[in-house]
mmCIF file of C-alpha atoms in Angstrom:
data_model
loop_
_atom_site.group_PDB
_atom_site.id
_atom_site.type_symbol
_atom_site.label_atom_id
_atom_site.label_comp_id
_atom_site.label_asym_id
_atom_site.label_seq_id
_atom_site.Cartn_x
_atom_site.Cartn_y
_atom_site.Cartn_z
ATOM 1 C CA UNK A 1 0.000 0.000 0.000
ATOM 2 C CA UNK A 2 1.179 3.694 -0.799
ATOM 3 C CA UNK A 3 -0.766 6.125 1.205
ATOM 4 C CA UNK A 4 -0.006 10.318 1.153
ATOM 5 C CA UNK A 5 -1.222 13.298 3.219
ATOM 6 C CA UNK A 6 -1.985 16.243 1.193
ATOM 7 C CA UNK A 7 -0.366 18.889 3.233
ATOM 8 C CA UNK A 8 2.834 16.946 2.513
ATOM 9 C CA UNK A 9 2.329 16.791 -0.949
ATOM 10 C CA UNK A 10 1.482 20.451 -1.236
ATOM 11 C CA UNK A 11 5.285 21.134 0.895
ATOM 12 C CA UNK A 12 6.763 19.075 -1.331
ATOM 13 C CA UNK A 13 5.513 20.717 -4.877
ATOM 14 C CA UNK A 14 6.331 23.733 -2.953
ATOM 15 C CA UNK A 15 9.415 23.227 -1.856
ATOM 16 C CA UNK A 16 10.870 22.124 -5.423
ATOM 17 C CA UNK A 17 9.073 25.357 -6.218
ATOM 18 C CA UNK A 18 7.018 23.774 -9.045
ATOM 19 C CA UNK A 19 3.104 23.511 -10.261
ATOM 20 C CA UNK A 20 3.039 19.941 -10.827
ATOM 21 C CA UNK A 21 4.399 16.984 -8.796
ATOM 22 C CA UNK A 22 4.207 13.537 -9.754
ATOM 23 C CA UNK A 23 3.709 11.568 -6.416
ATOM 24 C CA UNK A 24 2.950 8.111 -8.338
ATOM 25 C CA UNK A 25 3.381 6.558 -11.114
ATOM 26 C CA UNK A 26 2.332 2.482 -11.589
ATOM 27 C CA UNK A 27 1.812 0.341 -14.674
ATOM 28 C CA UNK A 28 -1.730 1.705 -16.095
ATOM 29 C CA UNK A 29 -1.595 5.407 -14.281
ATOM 30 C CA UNK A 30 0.158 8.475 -12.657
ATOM 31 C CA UNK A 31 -1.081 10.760 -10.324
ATOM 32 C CA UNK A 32 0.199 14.123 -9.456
ATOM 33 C CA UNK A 33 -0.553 17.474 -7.394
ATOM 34 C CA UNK A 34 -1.157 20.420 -9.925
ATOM 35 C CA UNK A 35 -1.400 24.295 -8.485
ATOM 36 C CA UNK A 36 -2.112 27.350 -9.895
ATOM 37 C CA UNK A 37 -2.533 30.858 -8.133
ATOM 38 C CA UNK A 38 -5.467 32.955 -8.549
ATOM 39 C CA UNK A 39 -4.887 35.274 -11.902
ATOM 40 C CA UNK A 40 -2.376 32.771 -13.166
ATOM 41 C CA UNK A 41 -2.042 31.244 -16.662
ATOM 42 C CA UNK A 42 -2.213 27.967 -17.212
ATOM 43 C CA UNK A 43 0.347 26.818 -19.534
ATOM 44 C CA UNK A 44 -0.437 23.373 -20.251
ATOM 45 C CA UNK A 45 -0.810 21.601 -23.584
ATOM 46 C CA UNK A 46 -2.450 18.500 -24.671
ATOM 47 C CA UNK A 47 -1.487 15.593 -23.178
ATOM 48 C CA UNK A 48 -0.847 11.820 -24.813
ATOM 49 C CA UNK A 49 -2.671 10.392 -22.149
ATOM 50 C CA UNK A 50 -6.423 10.524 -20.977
ATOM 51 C CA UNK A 51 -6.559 12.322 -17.234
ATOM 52 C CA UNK A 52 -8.743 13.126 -14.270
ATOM 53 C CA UNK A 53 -9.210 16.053 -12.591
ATOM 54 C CA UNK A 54 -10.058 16.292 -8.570
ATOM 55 C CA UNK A 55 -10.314 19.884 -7.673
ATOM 56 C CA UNK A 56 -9.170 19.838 -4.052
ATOM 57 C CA UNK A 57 -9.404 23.550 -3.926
ATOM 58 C CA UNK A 58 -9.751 27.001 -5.654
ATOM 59 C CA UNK A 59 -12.301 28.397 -8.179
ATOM 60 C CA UNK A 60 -11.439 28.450 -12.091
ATOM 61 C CA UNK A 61 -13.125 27.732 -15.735
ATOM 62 C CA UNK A 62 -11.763 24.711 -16.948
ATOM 63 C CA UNK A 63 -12.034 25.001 -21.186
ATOM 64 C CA UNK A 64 -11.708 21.001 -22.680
ATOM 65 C CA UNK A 65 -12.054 21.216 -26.389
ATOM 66 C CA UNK A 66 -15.273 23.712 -27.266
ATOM 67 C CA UNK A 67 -16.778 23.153 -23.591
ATOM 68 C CA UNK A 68 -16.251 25.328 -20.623
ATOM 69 C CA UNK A 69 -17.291 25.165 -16.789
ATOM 70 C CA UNK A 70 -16.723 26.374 -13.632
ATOM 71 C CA UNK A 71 -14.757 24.134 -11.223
ATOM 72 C CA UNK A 72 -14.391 24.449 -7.085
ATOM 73 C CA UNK A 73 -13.601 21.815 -4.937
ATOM 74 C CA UNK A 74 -15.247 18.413 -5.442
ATOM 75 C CA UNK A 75 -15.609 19.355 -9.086
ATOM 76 C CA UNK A 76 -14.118 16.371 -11.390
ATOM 77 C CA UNK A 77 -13.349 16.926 -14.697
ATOM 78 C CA UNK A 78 -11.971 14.038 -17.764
ATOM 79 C CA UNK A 79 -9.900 14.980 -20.336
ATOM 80 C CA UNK A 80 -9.612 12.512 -23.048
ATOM 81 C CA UNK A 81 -5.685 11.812 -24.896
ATOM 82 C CA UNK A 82 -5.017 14.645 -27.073
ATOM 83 C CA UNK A 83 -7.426 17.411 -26.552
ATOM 84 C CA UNK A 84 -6.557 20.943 -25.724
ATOM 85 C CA UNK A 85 -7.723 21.843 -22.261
ATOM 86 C CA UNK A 86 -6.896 24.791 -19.797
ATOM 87 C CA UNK A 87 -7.825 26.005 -16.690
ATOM 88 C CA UNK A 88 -8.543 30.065 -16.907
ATOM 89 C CA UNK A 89 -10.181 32.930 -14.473
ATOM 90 C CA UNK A 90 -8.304 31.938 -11.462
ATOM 91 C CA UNK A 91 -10.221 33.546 -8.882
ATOM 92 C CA UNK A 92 -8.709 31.613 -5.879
ATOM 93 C CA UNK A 93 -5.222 29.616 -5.649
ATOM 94 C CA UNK A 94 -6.117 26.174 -7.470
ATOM 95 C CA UNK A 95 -4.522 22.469 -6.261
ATOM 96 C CA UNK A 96 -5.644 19.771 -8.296
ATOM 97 C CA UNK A 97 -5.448 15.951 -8.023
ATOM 98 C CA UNK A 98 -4.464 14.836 -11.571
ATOM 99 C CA UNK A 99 -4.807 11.179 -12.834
ATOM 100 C CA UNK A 100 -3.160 9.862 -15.900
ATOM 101 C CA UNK A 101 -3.933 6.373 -17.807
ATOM 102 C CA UNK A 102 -1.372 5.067 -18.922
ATOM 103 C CA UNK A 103 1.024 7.078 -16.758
ATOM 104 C CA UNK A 104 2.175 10.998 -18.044
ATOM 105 C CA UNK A 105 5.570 10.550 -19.622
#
């Protein structure tokens, strides 16, 4: 069993003064801890790889493809393999659970 504690995570990604850290990766998936401040860009790009989103907190619009929403914690959001997604109109610092199958490369 692998178990984590959030606020370690989040000290972590911090610390290595990144947005994104990869605290898993197994056979069929990857998960990491994504953050964004409020009034930030996102810079991402599609990815090879379908993924999950878990807001843990923050407010944003999340565009995937043509389709946009509003996302606050407890909102989930899929991305399939290949299509262009961002998040946008960062009102309040975002952290996001993100799950990749098969595992980001």
């Amino acid at each position: 069993m692998k178990a984590f504690r959030l606020d370690e995570l989040e000290a972590e990604r911090a610390a290595n003064d990144g947005a994104y850290l990869q605290f898993l990766r197994e056979r069929n998936m990857s998960v990491g801890l994504y953050a964004l401040e409020a009034g930030q860009s996102d810079p991402q790009s599609p990815h090879a790889q379908d993924e999950v989103y878990l807001v843990l907190s923050g407010r944003a619009s999340i565009t995937v493809g043509m389709e946009t929403t509003q996302v606050a914690r407890g909102s989930v959001v899929y991305v399939p393999a290949g299509v262009a997604h961002k998040f946008h109109h960062i009102t309040e610092d975002l952290r996001v659970m993100v799950v990749f199958s098969p595992p980001e490369s």
